[in-house]
Amino acid sequence: MKKSSPGAHIIKKDLKKFPKIPNVTNYEEAYKNFSWEKAEKEYIDFFPDGTMNAAYNMIDRHVEKGKGKKTALLFESATGEKEKYTYEDLRRESNKFANVLESQDVEKGDRVFIFLPSIPERYIAFIGILKVGAIAGTLFSAFQEAALLDRLADSKAKILITNAVLFPRIQKIWKDLPHLEKVIVVERGSLNQPEEKNLVFYNKEMEKASEKFEIVHLSKDDFSYMLYTSGTTGKPKGVVHAHGDVLQALVTTRDVLDVHDDDIYWCTADLGWVTGVVYGALGPWALGATQVLFEGRFSPENWYKVLEENKVTVWYTAPTAIRMLMGSEVKPKDYALSSLRHLCSVGEPLNPEAIWWSLEAFGLPFHDTWWQTEQGSITIPNYPIMDIKPGSMGKPLPGIIAAIIDDKGNEIPQGEEGHLALKASTVQSLMKQIWGNEEKFKSYFVGDWPAGHSLGDAWYISGDKAYKDEDGYFWFIGRADDVIKTSGERVGPFEVESSLVECEEVVEAGVIGKPDELRGEIIKAFVVLKPGIEGTAELIEKLKLHVKKHLAGHAYPREIEFIDKLPKTRSGKIMRRVLKAKELGLPIGDTSTLEDY
Ligand code: PRX
């Protein structure tokens, strides 16, 4: 069936009504005239020898151009202490940290992972790692030992930076990580110093370290950071990005998030997630912006207070948080939030109700943006100047070619559902590889691929299904695979299934995402128990706790159902779509490969 936009509820934009002229005032013209070559000349500083470094573009160049005293970071700790870091502060601290890394023999290409809460040291470490040319790996502080082991073992991380509270999780798995030479412990706020061989203490080393550092000269294609992300099958994969990504990160922070020089910008995403890396570090700092970092937990009171006290003007957050704010007794009208000027959202479908609510609550609509870990920056957004069709993800970024294609890579007519794809060569921040897994990397592309080192004419397939309407707006339909999105986090069903199977009572498990009004999806597990084991309420709690404690705090199944047998293909693969169809009372679809069930 051909789809078109649900028309009636368009939010019209009028340039005259903007309190501040947006950085892009005409989307169509921008799309027609944009060129990445021109943008690179305008926004990126190369060293005289033609090399570059993303960290230099994020921090040092601003100091050299006289902006050293500008605030780069406004930090509030979980206990309410506030700190302010200028660009000069970040330059100095990251130089010192780069020297600490060099004293530990870290070299270009080494993997250095960060396992910390949202404190400034996490960011100083990130910038320092880029300065030495190593690859920064970021980890959620909610990760437990199974998730940590997968990532640190696969990447063969050489150094890990953590704190005394999180260190015991590493201590348990260190013996299985032969490549992990040293752990650097950040002492902020912790009294108990762990004792173990090969520990390095952050404060002590930073005190000794020189403030001068010669930033390592790199090419645009040299690796900068890596993030593990979930697919349908197997363990999480290491998505590797390069220093040249900083261009698209900067352009989108400026043109989509509309950050201006005098803005106070807050991206609520954790550095363990791609949004935290790209829009909580790379993009805003490359643009020279002032940003807020809040270590505390989400609560409507906490968040409204952060917005109020910092006079935040531009806010980038996620649909689950917005829906939690919508459902709360705590109302935005009880806070002074008139400084807010532009709101954006990412990570999962932004339902139109959330936009209607924000219009009423803040007098501003949320602007949806779409992209993925693999893409490294926003690719399909709602520009500030663009009329919003609530429920649509927006239109392609100038410089990017997006299309809906069929399985063979042919574009399909407007209004018809298909694979949402991007012309790979147009995405400046596209991943450079899947760590140690060329086959997986290639599986993302169809068409003319690979032509030597270039991306040729290939399409990058996102794994999302979507359609394009009569005005060129893209509408999200769903994932083409079994990947789960819960509260904006991407979770692979296989990881959860593997964790459940570790419990002695369990024979096997099939895990799906079940639609949920608040969280987008919740994780639901269908579990087959060993003969004679009873599926009690206590057992359900035990299984949930197991996943929480061994895999990750956010990746546990909120619902568990015991069943006698899982639907499988004749070759033994769990058919999660059958579980999902049964759960939702939908037709099961093609069952020709289904074993008797
Ligand atoms: O399914 C899409 C969903 O999140 C996936 C990418 O997840 P991740 O790599 O964790 O990156 C999220 C932040 C960049 C996509 O394949 N997704 C992301 N943004 C949206 C979305 N789904 C609907 N609307 C969005 N705006």
PDB file of C-alpha atoms in Angstrom, residues 5 22 64 143 154 158 229 243 246 286 359 363 367 378 424 452 458 485 505 569 592:
ATOM      1  CA  SER A   5       2.145  11.829   5.121  1.00  0.00           C
ATOM      2  CA  PRO A  22      18.929  29.633  12.655  1.00  0.00           C
ATOM      3  CA  GLU A  64      45.197  29.212  19.781  1.00  0.00           C
ATOM      4  CA  PHE A 143      28.021  -2.734  32.205  1.00  0.00           C
ATOM      5  CA  ASP A 154      37.537  -8.548  21.396  1.00  0.00           C
ATOM      6  CA  LYS A 158      45.768  -2.379  26.460  1.00  0.00           C
ATOM      7  CA  THR A 229      26.917  -2.197  19.356  1.00  0.00           C
ATOM      8  CA  HIS A 243      39.379  11.339  13.109  1.00  0.00           C
ATOM      9  CA  VAL A 246      34.758  15.508  13.283  1.00  0.00           C
ATOM     10  CA  ALA A 286      34.804  21.228  17.577  1.00  0.00           C
ATOM     11  CA  LEU A 359       4.859  22.604  22.316  1.00  0.00           C
ATOM     12  CA  GLY A 363       6.403  26.492  23.755  1.00  0.00           C
ATOM     13  CA  HIS A 367      12.902  18.056  16.392  1.00  0.00           C
ATOM     14  CA  ILE A 378      23.092  12.723  12.184  1.00  0.00           C
ATOM     15  CA  ALA A 424      27.906   5.336   1.516  1.00  0.00           C
ATOM     16  CA  GLY A 452      39.676  -0.529  -3.863  1.00  0.00           C
ATOM     17  CA  ALA A 458      27.531   1.305  -2.796  1.00  0.00           C
ATOM     18  CA  LYS A 485      15.530  -0.703  21.251  1.00  0.00           C
ATOM     19  CA  GLU A 505      17.517 -23.867  35.567  1.00  0.00           C
ATOM     20  CA  THR A 569      14.060 -23.235  11.883  1.00  0.00           C
ATOM     21  CA  SER A 592       8.057 -22.776   5.560  1.00  0.00           C
TER      22      SER A 592
END
